[in-house]
Amino acid sequence: MTQHTDIDILLTISSLQERYTQGRLTPVQVIKTIITKLKQRGDDGIWIYTLSEETLIKQAMALTNMSASQRSQLPLWGIPFSVKDCIDVAGIPTSAACPAFAYDATHTNPAVQKLLDAGAILIGKTNLDQFATGLVGIRTGYTAPHNAFSEDHIPGGSSSGAALSVAHGLVAFAIGTDTGGSGRVPAGFNNIVGLKPTRGLLSTRHTVEACRTLDCLSIFSLTATDAQTILKIAQGYDPDSPFSRPANITPASLSSDQTQQAFRFGVPSQREFFGNTDVEACYDKAIKTLTDLGGLCIEIDYEPFLQANNLLFNGPWVAERYASVGAFVEANLDSVFFTTREIILKAKDISASQAFEGIYAMETLKQKIQPLWQEIDCLVVPTTGTVYRIEEIEKEPLGLNSNLGYYTNFVNLLDLSAIAIPNGFQSNGIPTGITFIAPPYSESYLVDLGSSFHQVFNNKLGATAFNLEIAPSLAQK
């Protein structure tokens, strides 16, 4: 096995916990390694705010000095993470990638607080598409980040910094958000896992809202099992959040031995790759891999999902973005990214009757789609049909952004759960991904199936020097 230097510490939860238990590593060593990496990278557009070196080392020292019994009470003891900068952490500014909007948070989002209470170490707040509006990742009032594998390509958004902090091995996991794909698109573009849980499982209180009725917190990690670990710790009913929901439904589960049995996965009959034959070929290969894992591939009519997509940014739900930050945008026009401003302000033209018509249309689509889940166990789609260069997005920001949501926008509108998994690389070296989608409360099923796929088909972890360890039962395939 290749020996890595300290600068190349593998930041997965399982790896860190194993080395901590063996006494081969301490939180102080991990934090010092991360600090060194941050200094080497400089202003790379990933971070909006990082805690001071002194604060981070002090926190790591406090954890290191705990007794064994104290450590055993902290399931995330010494695990570093980041938080998207539209989520509040008390004592740290929240900017939503708009410097003029920044305020000092006085409360911490409940899900993030659970992670801190579990012993995780917050490294800092990450960059995003301003006000979480976009799937490109470069609409920011700060330094724009780029793809982990190419300076010329977009990182995906809106949770660009969160995904990049994981892909580059700067944290073990990141908390982002997902309204129309923000927790999945940057995962696909940067070769990592993005879990979008059922709406309401993770409290969205103390966040800068995009669409309050649809918003989710999302989880980025190098492995699907790490994402599930974080979900189990961070979830919990929040009585002070009107959109919180308890995890009171037993989720479906697909154990490793069941991957040998038939599971039914749907694929869209109406596929769109926007001229990208590499992504199309990767998707075709993914279908074959799932079939080899015991899956039964069933083509489904994708038209109802496309109709739902259209309602997110071309329907009344955009009015929720105005309800959240519209007053600020109108009062500070020059401080808001042009494309973001255009999207949010057009919501002023939406009437109450249009809003109700949108609700009626969505409920009709839900009823139309519901029987499908009796025919398939999950829907498998490309995370995106293509990926764009930064210059392409700058020339056509709205149309190309819309293309990126072809396989993502409908998920929260239809109250579904999803996980984005790496799916290999294009000929230009840029990653692509697939997304597994299922009814609410299906996270365990999605994690197990996604993990099996990840192990068989793609074992590179983000943009790090490490590979995913292959399970012995799957290494034979």
GROMACS .gro file of C-alpha atoms in nm:
model
  477
    1MET     CA    1   0.000   0.000   0.000
    2THR     CA    2   0.129   0.345  -0.091
    3GLN     CA    3   0.242   0.549   0.207
    4HIS     CA    4   0.113   0.905   0.208
    5THR     CA    5   0.265   1.202   0.384
    6ASP     CA    6   0.074   1.392   0.651
    7ILE     CA    7  -0.035   1.644   0.390
    8ASP     CA    8  -0.223   1.359   0.220
    9ILE     CA    9  -0.422   1.234   0.519
   10LEU     CA   10  -0.736   1.060   0.396
   11LEU     CA   11  -1.025   1.259   0.539
   12THR     CA   12  -1.305   1.007   0.552
   13ILE     CA   13  -1.484   0.947   0.878
   14SER     CA   14  -1.400   0.577   0.889
   15SER     CA   15  -1.032   0.630   0.809
   16LEU     CA   16  -0.989   0.907   1.066
   17GLN     CA   17  -1.170   0.712   1.335
   18GLU     CA   18  -0.955   0.404   1.270
   19ARG     CA   19  -0.632   0.602   1.296
   20TYR     CA   20  -0.754   0.789   1.603
   21THR     CA   21  -0.842   0.460   1.773
   22GLN     CA   22  -0.503   0.313   1.687
   23GLY     CA   23  -0.325   0.619   1.825
   24ARG     CA   24  -0.165   0.688   1.486
   25LEU     CA   25  -0.323   1.032   1.454
   26THR     CA   26  -0.469   1.308   1.670
   27PRO     CA   27  -0.716   1.588   1.595
   28VAL     CA   28  -0.435   1.837   1.644
   29GLN     CA   29  -0.229   1.672   1.369
   30VAL     CA   30  -0.531   1.668   1.138
   31ILE     CA   31  -0.609   2.035   1.198
   32LYS     CA   32  -0.247   2.139   1.148
   33THR     CA   33  -0.243   1.945   0.821
   34ILE     CA   34  -0.560   2.123   0.705
   35ILE     CA   35  -0.420   2.462   0.804
   36THR     CA   36  -0.109   2.390   0.597
   37LYS     CA   37  -0.323   2.294   0.297
   38LEU     CA   38  -0.533   2.612   0.329
   39LYS     CA   39  -0.219   2.827   0.336
   40GLN     CA   40  -0.079   2.652   0.031
   41ARG     CA   41  -0.401   2.697  -0.166
   42GLY     CA   42  -0.453   3.064  -0.082
   43ASP     CA   43  -0.771   3.233  -0.205
   44ASP     CA   44  -0.906   2.958  -0.427
   45GLY     CA   45  -1.270   3.063  -0.408
   46ILE     CA   46  -1.370   2.771  -0.186
   47TRP     CA   47  -1.397   2.960   0.141
   48ILE     CA   48  -1.573   3.277   0.245
   49TYR     CA   49  -1.472   3.251   0.609
   50THR     CA   50  -1.236   3.020   0.797
   51LEU     CA   51  -1.185   3.003   1.169
   52SER     CA   52  -0.851   3.134   1.293
   53GLU     CA   53  -0.557   2.900   1.322
   54GLU     CA   54  -0.550   2.965   1.696
   55THR     CA   55  -0.919   2.878   1.738
   56LEU     CA   56  -0.893   2.558   1.535
   57ILE     CA   57  -0.588   2.431   1.721
   58LYS     CA   58  -0.745   2.520   2.055
   59GLN     CA   59  -1.056   2.318   1.967
   60ALA     CA   60  -0.846   2.025   1.848
   61MET     CA   61  -0.636   2.037   2.166
   62ALA     CA   62  -0.948   2.029   2.382
   63LEU     CA   63  -1.066   1.717   2.200
   64THR     CA   64  -0.723   1.553   2.213
   65ASN     CA   65  -0.702   1.606   2.590
   66MET     CA   66  -1.034   1.432   2.655
   67SER     CA   67  -1.043   1.101   2.835
   68ALA     CA   68  -1.131   0.782   2.648
   69SER     CA   69  -1.475   0.775   2.809
   70GLN     CA   70  -1.543   1.133   2.701
   71ARG     CA   71  -1.435   1.058   2.347
   72SER     CA   72  -1.666   0.758   2.330
   73GLN     CA   73  -1.962   0.990   2.381
   74LEU     CA   74  -1.873   1.192   2.071
   75PRO     CA   75  -1.943   1.000   1.747
   76LEU     CA   76  -1.770   1.267   1.535
   77TRP     CA   77  -1.476   1.325   1.768
   78GLY     CA   78  -1.212   1.519   1.575
   79ILE     CA   79  -1.384   1.502   1.235
   80PRO     CA   80  -1.335   1.827   1.033
   81PHE     CA   81  -1.620   1.972   0.827
   82SER     CA   82  -1.741   2.282   0.646
   83VAL     CA   83  -2.074   2.463   0.620
   84LYS     CA   84  -2.220   2.648   0.323
   85ASP     CA   85  -2.235   3.020   0.392
   86CYS     CA   86  -2.611   3.051   0.379
   87ILE     CA   87  -2.638   2.844   0.697
   88ASP     CA   88  -2.597   3.019   1.031
   89VAL     CA   89  -2.331   2.934   1.287
   90ALA     CA   90  -2.340   3.158   1.593
   91GLY     CA   91  -2.050   3.401   1.617
   92ILE     CA   92  -1.959   3.363   1.249
   93PRO     CA   93  -2.077   3.590   0.965
   94THR     CA   94  -2.334   3.465   0.715
   95SER     CA   95  -2.314   3.632   0.374
   96ALA     CA   96  -2.493   3.403   0.127
   97ALA     CA   97  -2.205   3.505  -0.106
   98CYS     CA   98  -2.315   3.871  -0.103
   99PRO     CA   99  -2.073   4.088   0.101
  100ALA     CA  100  -2.327   4.369   0.147
  101PHE     CA  101  -2.579   4.120   0.291
  102ALA     CA  102  -2.342   3.973   0.551
  103TYR     CA  103  -2.452   3.966   0.915
  104ASP     CA  104  -2.311   3.816   1.233
  105ALA     CA  105  -2.515   3.508   1.312
  106THR     CA  106  -2.650   3.485   1.666
  107HIS     CA  107  -2.786   3.131   1.635
  108THR     CA  108  -2.662   2.802   1.494
  109ASN     CA  109  -2.868   2.589   1.261
  110PRO     CA  110  -2.995   2.291   1.468
  111ALA     CA  111  -2.853   2.025   1.234
  112VAL     CA  112  -2.510   2.190   1.240
  113GLN     CA  113  -2.533   2.218   1.618
  114LYS     CA  114  -2.588   1.842   1.644
  115LEU     CA  115  -2.268   1.788   1.448
  116LEU     CA  116  -2.072   2.026   1.669
  117ASP     CA  117  -2.214   1.858   1.978
  118ALA     CA  118  -2.098   1.524   1.836
  119GLY     CA  119  -1.737   1.645   1.837
  120ALA     CA  120  -1.695   1.760   1.477
  121ILE     CA  121  -1.459   2.053   1.413
  122LEU     CA  122  -1.589   2.334   1.192
  123ILE     CA  123  -1.315   2.462   0.961
  124GLY     CA  124  -1.520   2.743   0.805
  125LYS     CA  125  -1.797   2.865   0.576
  126THR     CA  126  -1.791   2.792   0.203
  127ASN     CA  127  -1.869   2.981  -0.115
  128LEU     CA  128  -2.187   2.945  -0.321
  129ASP     CA  129  -2.400   3.086  -0.597
  130GLN     CA  130  -2.529   3.404  -0.439
  131PHE     CA  131  -2.844   3.346  -0.229
  132ALA     CA  132  -2.822   2.980  -0.338
  133THR     CA  133  -2.962   3.079  -0.677
  134GLY     CA  134  -2.803   2.873  -0.951
  135LEU     CA  135  -2.644   2.541  -1.041
  136VAL     CA  136  -2.317   2.679  -1.177
  137GLY     CA  137  -2.123   2.775  -0.862
  138ILE     CA  138  -1.959   3.095  -0.988
  139ARG     CA  139  -2.228   3.360  -0.922
  140THR     CA  140  -2.060   3.498  -0.614
  141GLY     CA  141  -1.956   3.831  -0.470
  142TYR     CA  142  -1.626   3.671  -0.367
  143THR     CA  143  -1.356   3.492  -0.564
  144ALA     CA  144  -1.526   3.252  -0.804
  145PRO     CA  145  -1.415   2.890  -0.761
  146HIS     CA  146  -1.353   2.645  -1.043
  147ASN     CA  147  -1.390   2.272  -1.095
  148ALA     CA  148  -1.159   2.051  -0.888
  149PHE     CA  149  -1.024   1.897  -1.210
  150SER     CA  150  -1.009   2.199  -1.442
  151GLU     CA  151  -0.958   2.572  -1.404
  152ASP     CA  152  -1.169   2.624  -1.716
  153HIS     CA  153  -1.483   2.441  -1.600
  154ILE     CA  154  -1.753   2.533  -1.351
  155PRO     CA  155  -1.762   2.357  -1.013
  156GLY     CA  156  -2.141   2.331  -1.009
  157GLY     CA  157  -2.365   2.500  -0.759
  158SER     CA  158  -2.506   2.643  -0.568
  159SER     CA  159  -2.302   2.454  -0.307
  160SER     CA  160  -1.976   2.491  -0.497
  161GLY     CA  161  -1.744   2.563  -0.204
  162ALA     CA  162  -1.893   2.287   0.010
  163ALA     CA  163  -1.836   2.026  -0.260
  164LEU     CA  164  -1.485   2.151  -0.339
  165SER     CA  165  -1.382   2.147   0.027
  166VAL     CA  166  -1.457   1.773   0.027
  167ALA     CA  167  -1.319   1.698  -0.320
  168HIS     CA  168  -0.982   1.853  -0.235
  169GLY     CA  169  -0.954   1.667   0.095
  170LEU     CA  170  -0.981   1.980   0.311
  171VAL     CA  171  -1.264   1.839   0.525
  172ALA     CA  172  -1.423   1.498   0.579
  173PHE     CA  173  -1.773   1.621   0.499
  174ALA     CA  174  -1.962   1.938   0.419
  175ILE     CA  175  -2.310   2.066   0.482
  176GLY     CA  176  -2.470   2.239   0.185
  177THR     CA  177  -2.825   2.304   0.072
  178ASP     CA  178  -3.038   2.169  -0.210
  179THR     CA  179  -3.349   2.331  -0.355
  180GLY     CA  180  -3.327   2.229  -0.720
  181GLY     CA  181  -3.005   2.030  -0.740
  182SER     CA  182  -2.749   2.230  -0.542
  183GLY     CA  183  -2.651   1.931  -0.331
  184ARG     CA  184  -2.611   1.699  -0.630
  185VAL     CA  185  -2.475   1.893  -0.930
  186PRO     CA  186  -2.145   1.999  -0.764
  187ALA     CA  187  -2.105   1.644  -0.634
  188GLY     CA  188  -2.129   1.511  -0.989
  189PHE     CA  189  -1.885   1.770  -1.123
  190ASN     CA  190  -1.621   1.703  -0.857
  191ASN     CA  191  -1.629   1.324  -0.820
  192ILE     CA  192  -1.784   1.306  -0.472
  193VAL     CA  193  -2.108   1.193  -0.310
  194GLY     CA  194  -2.401   1.430  -0.256
  195LEU     CA  195  -2.692   1.315  -0.040
  196LYS     CA  196  -3.019   1.511  -0.060
  197PRO     CA  197  -3.234   1.375   0.219
  198THR     CA  198  -3.610   1.382   0.247
  199ARG     CA  199  -3.737   1.737   0.297
  200GLY     CA  200  -3.752   1.826   0.665
  201LEU     CA  201  -3.525   1.552   0.803
  202LEU     CA  202  -3.254   1.813   0.860
  203SER     CA  203  -3.377   2.137   1.011
  204THR     CA  204  -3.350   2.442   0.786
  205ARG     CA  205  -3.403   2.689   1.069
  206HIS     CA  206  -3.143   2.967   1.085
  207THR     CA  207  -3.059   2.962   0.715
  208VAL     CA  208  -3.091   3.218   0.437
  209GLU     CA  209  -3.385   3.067   0.255
  210ALA     CA  210  -3.405   3.014  -0.118
  211CYS     CA  211  -3.747   2.846  -0.144
  212ARG     CA  212  -3.862   2.786   0.209
  213THR     CA  213  -4.115   2.514   0.125
  214LEU     CA  214  -3.857   2.319  -0.077
  215ASP     CA  215  -3.518   2.382   0.085
  216CYS     CA  216  -3.313   2.093   0.221
  217LEU     CA  217  -2.977   2.074   0.386
  218SER     CA  218  -2.752   1.839   0.190
  219ILE     CA  219  -2.444   1.636   0.277
  220PHE     CA  220  -2.122   1.609   0.074
  221SER     CA  221  -1.868   1.336   0.144
  222LEU     CA  222  -1.617   1.111  -0.029
  223THR     CA  223  -1.826   0.800   0.038
  224ALA     CA  224  -2.195   0.723   0.062
  225THR     CA  225  -2.158   0.557   0.403
  226ASP     CA  226  -2.002   0.875   0.544
  227ALA     CA  227  -2.302   1.073   0.418
  228GLN     CA  228  -2.536   0.833   0.595
  229THR     CA  229  -2.336   0.862   0.916
  230ILE     CA  230  -2.378   1.239   0.911
  231LEU     CA  231  -2.749   1.217   0.830
  232LYS     CA  232  -2.816   0.991   1.130
  233ILE     CA  233  -2.644   1.236   1.364
  234ALA     CA  234  -2.777   1.561   1.217
  235GLN     CA  235  -3.140   1.464   1.162
  236GLY     CA  236  -3.412   1.520   1.417
  237TYR     CA  237  -3.751   1.682   1.443
  238ASP     CA  238  -3.730   2.056   1.510
  239PRO     CA  239  -4.051   2.181   1.676
  240ASP     CA  240  -3.952   2.539   1.603
  241SER     CA  241  -3.932   2.481   1.227
  242PRO     CA  242  -4.270   2.457   1.052
  243PHE     CA  243  -4.123   2.242   0.772
  244SER     CA  244  -3.946   1.993   0.994
  245ARG     CA  245  -4.056   1.629   0.976
  246PRO     CA  246  -3.971   1.335   1.202
  247ALA     CA  247  -3.797   1.030   1.059
  248ASN     CA  248  -4.088   0.812   1.164
  249ILE     CA  249  -4.111   0.594   0.855
  250THR     CA  250  -3.884   0.293   0.831
  251PRO     CA  251  -3.672   0.355   0.521
  252ALA     CA  252  -3.620   0.087   0.261
  253SER     CA  253  -3.293  -0.099   0.285
  254LEU     CA  254  -3.082  -0.283   0.034
  255SER     CA  255  -2.818  -0.492   0.209
  256SER     CA  256  -2.496  -0.587   0.033
  257ASP     CA  257  -2.610  -0.945  -0.025
  258GLN     CA  258  -2.935  -0.820  -0.175
  259THR     CA  259  -2.741  -0.651  -0.455
  260GLN     CA  260  -2.727  -0.997  -0.607
  261GLN     CA  261  -3.107  -0.999  -0.629
  262ALA     CA  262  -3.317  -0.813  -0.879
  263PHE     CA  263  -3.401  -0.452  -0.802
  264ARG     CA  264  -3.597  -0.242  -1.044
  265PHE     CA  265  -3.449   0.086  -1.160
  266GLY     CA  266  -3.613   0.330  -1.397
  267VAL     CA  267  -3.429   0.525  -1.665
  268PRO     CA  268  -3.576   0.814  -1.865
  269SER     CA  269  -3.692   0.740  -2.217
  270GLN     CA  270  -3.645   1.112  -2.293
  271ARG     CA  271  -3.271   1.160  -2.233
  272GLU     CA  272  -3.082   1.479  -2.300
  273PHE     CA  273  -2.706   1.520  -2.300
  274PHE     CA  274  -2.685   1.855  -2.481
  275GLY     CA  275  -2.439   1.716  -2.733
  276ASN     CA  276  -2.209   1.558  -2.474
  277THR     CA  277  -2.143   1.207  -2.601
  278ASP     CA  278  -1.896   1.134  -2.319
  279VAL     CA  279  -2.159   1.176  -2.048
  280GLU     CA  280  -2.402   0.973  -2.255
  281ALA     CA  281  -2.150   0.689  -2.283
  282CYS     CA  282  -2.081   0.702  -1.908
  283TYR     CA  283  -2.453   0.681  -1.837
  284ASP     CA  284  -2.496   0.384  -2.069
  285LYS     CA  285  -2.209   0.212  -1.891
  286ALA     CA  286  -2.372   0.287  -1.554
  287ILE     CA  287  -2.692   0.116  -1.668
  288LYS     CA  288  -2.491  -0.193  -1.762
  289THR     CA  289  -2.312  -0.187  -1.425
  290LEU     CA  290  -2.643  -0.172  -1.238
  291THR     CA  291  -2.775  -0.456  -1.448
  292ASP     CA  292  -2.464  -0.658  -1.361
  293LEU     CA  293  -2.536  -0.585  -0.994
  294GLY     CA  294  -2.871  -0.759  -1.035
  295GLY     CA  295  -3.085  -0.467  -1.143
  296LEU     CA  296  -3.375  -0.477  -1.384
  297CYS     CA  297  -3.372  -0.170  -1.612
  298ILE     CA  298  -3.714  -0.024  -1.697
  299GLU     CA  299  -3.762   0.274  -1.929
  300ILE     CA  300  -4.011   0.526  -1.796
  301ASP     CA  301  -4.190   0.828  -1.939
  302TYR     CA  302  -3.990   1.128  -1.819
  303GLU     CA  303  -4.233   1.393  -1.942
  304PRO     CA  304  -4.411   1.445  -1.606
  305PHE     CA  305  -4.074   1.505  -1.440
  306LEU     CA  306  -3.984   1.761  -1.706
  307GLN     CA  307  -4.314   1.939  -1.642
  308ALA     CA  308  -4.229   1.953  -1.271
  309ASN     CA  309  -3.882   2.089  -1.358
  310ASN     CA  310  -4.038   2.375  -1.547
  311LEU     CA  311  -4.237   2.486  -1.243
  312LEU     CA  312  -3.929   2.548  -1.025
  313PHE     CA  313  -3.773   2.842  -1.208
  314ASN     CA  314  -4.044   2.923  -1.462
  315GLY     CA  315  -4.333   2.881  -1.220
  316PRO     CA  316  -4.450   3.052  -0.901
  317TRP     CA  317  -4.190   2.897  -0.669
  318VAL     CA  318  -3.941   3.162  -0.771
  319ALA     CA  319  -4.159   3.401  -0.569
  320GLU     CA  320  -4.024   3.234  -0.255
  321ARG     CA  321  -3.681   3.367  -0.341
  322TYR     CA  322  -3.827   3.716  -0.348
  323ALA     CA  323  -4.002   3.655  -0.015
  324SER     CA  324  -3.666   3.564   0.137
  325VAL     CA  325  -3.429   3.834   0.007
  326GLY     CA  326  -3.630   4.043  -0.239
  327ALA     CA  327  -3.642   4.353  -0.020
  328PHE     CA  328  -3.265   4.346   0.024
  329VAL     CA  329  -3.208   4.296  -0.349
  330GLU     CA  330  -3.429   4.593  -0.440
  331ALA     CA  331  -3.254   4.814  -0.189
  332ASN     CA  332  -2.905   4.703  -0.295
  333LEU     CA  333  -2.923   4.645  -0.669
  334ASP     CA  334  -2.555   4.712  -0.734
  335SER     CA  335  -2.448   4.469  -0.462
  336VAL     CA  336  -2.622   4.169  -0.614
  337PHE     CA  337  -2.486   3.951  -0.894
  338PHE     CA  338  -2.666   4.052  -1.215
  339THR     CA  339  -2.811   3.710  -1.302
  340THR     CA  340  -2.919   3.648  -0.943
  341ARG     CA  341  -3.088   3.987  -0.932
  342GLU     CA  342  -3.272   3.918  -1.257
  343ILE     CA  343  -3.407   3.583  -1.133
  344ILE     CA  344  -3.522   3.712  -0.794
  345LEU     CA  345  -3.680   4.036  -0.912
  346LYS     CA  346  -3.889   3.873  -1.185
  347ALA     CA  347  -4.088   3.711  -0.905
  348LYS     CA  348  -4.262   4.047  -0.850
  349ASP     CA  349  -4.472   3.975  -1.155
  350ILE     CA  350  -4.617   3.652  -1.012
  351SER     CA  351  -4.973   3.685  -0.884
  352ALA     CA  352  -5.141   3.495  -0.602
  353SER     CA  353  -5.365   3.317  -0.852
  354GLN     CA  354  -5.056   3.201  -1.046
  355ALA     CA  355  -4.912   3.065  -0.724
  356PHE     CA  356  -5.223   2.856  -0.658
  357GLU     CA  357  -5.230   2.740  -1.019
  358GLY     CA  358  -4.872   2.619  -0.973
  359ILE     CA  359  -4.967   2.427  -0.660
  360TYR     CA  360  -5.259   2.266  -0.841
  361ALA     CA  361  -5.035   2.169  -1.133
  362MET     CA  362  -4.776   2.016  -0.900
  363GLU     CA  363  -5.032   1.811  -0.709
  364THR     CA  364  -5.165   1.680  -1.040
  365LEU     CA  365  -4.815   1.574  -1.141
  366LYS     CA  366  -4.759   1.403  -0.806
  367GLN     CA  367  -5.071   1.195  -0.858
  368LYS     CA  368  -4.965   1.108  -1.211
  369ILE     CA  369  -4.618   1.000  -1.101
  370GLN     CA  370  -4.713   0.815  -0.781
  371PRO     CA  371  -4.806   0.480  -0.948
  372LEU     CA  372  -4.457   0.467  -1.100
  373TRP     CA  373  -4.310   0.376  -0.761
  374GLN     CA  374  -4.505   0.050  -0.772
  375GLU     CA  375  -4.317  -0.039  -1.090
  376ILE     CA  376  -3.964   0.070  -0.995
  377ASP     CA  377  -3.763   0.088  -0.673
  378CYS     CA  378  -3.565   0.392  -0.779
  379LEU     CA  379  -3.509   0.625  -1.072
  380VAL     CA  380  -3.152   0.648  -1.204
  381VAL     CA  381  -3.057   0.956  -1.404
  382PRO     CA  382  -2.737   1.134  -1.505
  383THR     CA  383  -2.665   1.391  -1.235
  384THR     CA  384  -2.638   1.636  -1.525
  385GLY     CA  385  -2.642   1.585  -1.899
  386THR     CA  386  -2.319   1.780  -1.946
  387VAL     CA  387  -2.077   2.020  -1.780
  388TYR     CA  388  -1.984   2.366  -1.908
  389ARG     CA  389  -1.679   2.583  -1.927
  390ILE     CA  390  -1.683   2.900  -1.721
  391GLU     CA  391  -1.672   3.116  -2.033
  392GLU     CA  392  -1.977   2.936  -2.174
  393ILE     CA  393  -2.179   3.011  -1.861
  394GLU     CA  394  -2.071   3.374  -1.866
  395LYS     CA  395  -2.201   3.409  -2.222
  396GLU     CA  396  -2.533   3.230  -2.163
  397PRO     CA  397  -2.596   3.217  -1.787
  398LEU     CA  398  -2.968   3.140  -1.775
  399GLY     CA  399  -3.013   2.891  -2.058
  400LEU     CA  400  -2.715   2.674  -1.970
  401ASN     CA  401  -2.800   2.683  -1.601
  402SER     CA  402  -3.145   2.555  -1.692
  403ASN     CA  403  -2.987   2.267  -1.885
  404LEU     CA  404  -2.802   2.159  -1.572
  405GLY     CA  405  -3.134   2.113  -1.391
  406TYR     CA  406  -3.280   1.872  -1.648
  407TYR     CA  407  -3.236   1.577  -1.411
  408THR     CA  408  -3.249   1.761  -1.075
  409ASN     CA  409  -3.509   2.036  -1.044
  410PHE     CA  410  -3.813   1.816  -0.982
  411VAL     CA  411  -3.685   1.619  -0.681
  412ASN     CA  412  -3.790   1.848  -0.396
  413LEU     CA  413  -4.107   1.959  -0.573
  414LEU     CA  414  -4.216   1.594  -0.586
  415ASP     CA  415  -4.098   1.527  -0.229
  416LEU     CA  416  -3.834   1.267  -0.320
  417SER     CA  417  -3.496   1.172  -0.177
  418ALA     CA  418  -3.177   1.140  -0.383
  419ILE     CA  419  -2.807   1.062  -0.377
  420ALA     CA  420  -2.549   1.162  -0.639
  421ILE     CA  421  -2.267   0.913  -0.693
  422PRO     CA  422  -1.949   0.945  -0.905
  423ASN     CA  423  -1.977   0.780  -1.247
  424GLY     CA  424  -1.632   0.801  -1.400
  425PHE     CA  425  -1.465   1.066  -1.614
  426GLN     CA  426  -1.514   1.220  -1.954
  427SER     CA  427  -1.235   1.214  -2.211
  428ASN     CA  428  -1.142   1.569  -2.104
  429GLY     CA  429  -1.079   1.453  -1.747
  430ILE     CA  430  -1.391   1.613  -1.598
  431PRO     CA  431  -1.602   1.387  -1.374
  432THR     CA  432  -1.961   1.292  -1.434
  433GLY     CA  433  -2.213   1.133  -1.202
  434ILE     CA  434  -2.542   0.953  -1.173
  435THR     CA  435  -2.821   1.016  -0.924
  436PHE     CA  436  -3.042   0.759  -0.756
  437ILE     CA  437  -3.389   0.896  -0.674
  438ALA     CA  438  -3.661   0.733  -0.464
  439PRO     CA  439  -3.965   0.825  -0.251
  440PRO     CA  440  -3.916   1.009   0.080
  441TYR     CA  441  -3.744   0.827   0.367
  442SER     CA  442  -3.549   0.602   0.127
  443GLU     CA  443  -3.206   0.725   0.232
  444SER     CA  444  -3.077   0.388   0.359
  445TYR     CA  445  -3.181   0.216   0.038
  446LEU     CA  446  -3.018   0.486  -0.175
  447VAL     CA  447  -2.696   0.485   0.027
  448ASP     CA  448  -2.659   0.107   0.006
  449LEU     CA  449  -2.729   0.091  -0.366
  450GLY     CA  450  -2.516   0.397  -0.437
  451SER     CA  451  -2.230   0.258  -0.231
  452SER     CA  452  -2.241  -0.073  -0.419
  453PHE     CA  453  -2.232   0.113  -0.749
  454HIS     CA  454  -1.948   0.339  -0.635
  455GLN     CA  455  -1.732   0.045  -0.529
  456VAL     CA  456  -1.779  -0.144  -0.853
  457PHE     CA  457  -1.757   0.136  -1.102
  458ASN     CA  458  -1.544   0.421  -0.972
  459ASN     CA  459  -1.297   0.415  -0.686
  460LYS     CA  460  -1.119   0.749  -0.702
  461LEU     CA  461  -1.210   0.971  -0.406
  462GLY     CA  462  -1.274   1.328  -0.516
  463ALA     CA  463  -0.959   1.496  -0.642
  464THR     CA  464  -0.748   1.339  -0.367
  465ALA     CA  465  -0.463   1.091  -0.408
  466PHE     CA  466  -0.673   0.816  -0.253
  467ASN     CA  467  -0.898   0.545  -0.390
  468LEU     CA  468  -1.207   0.390  -0.240
  469GLU     CA  469  -1.139   0.055  -0.078
  470ILE     CA  470  -1.321  -0.215  -0.268
  471ALA     CA  471  -1.535  -0.455  -0.066
  472PRO     CA  472  -1.400  -0.811  -0.103
  473SER     CA  473  -1.734  -0.944  -0.230
  474LEU     CA  474  -1.741  -0.681  -0.505
  475ALA     CA  475  -1.374  -0.691  -0.599
  476GLN     CA  476  -1.439  -1.016  -0.787
  477LYS     CA  477  -1.672  -0.848  -1.035
   0.00000   0.00000   0.00000
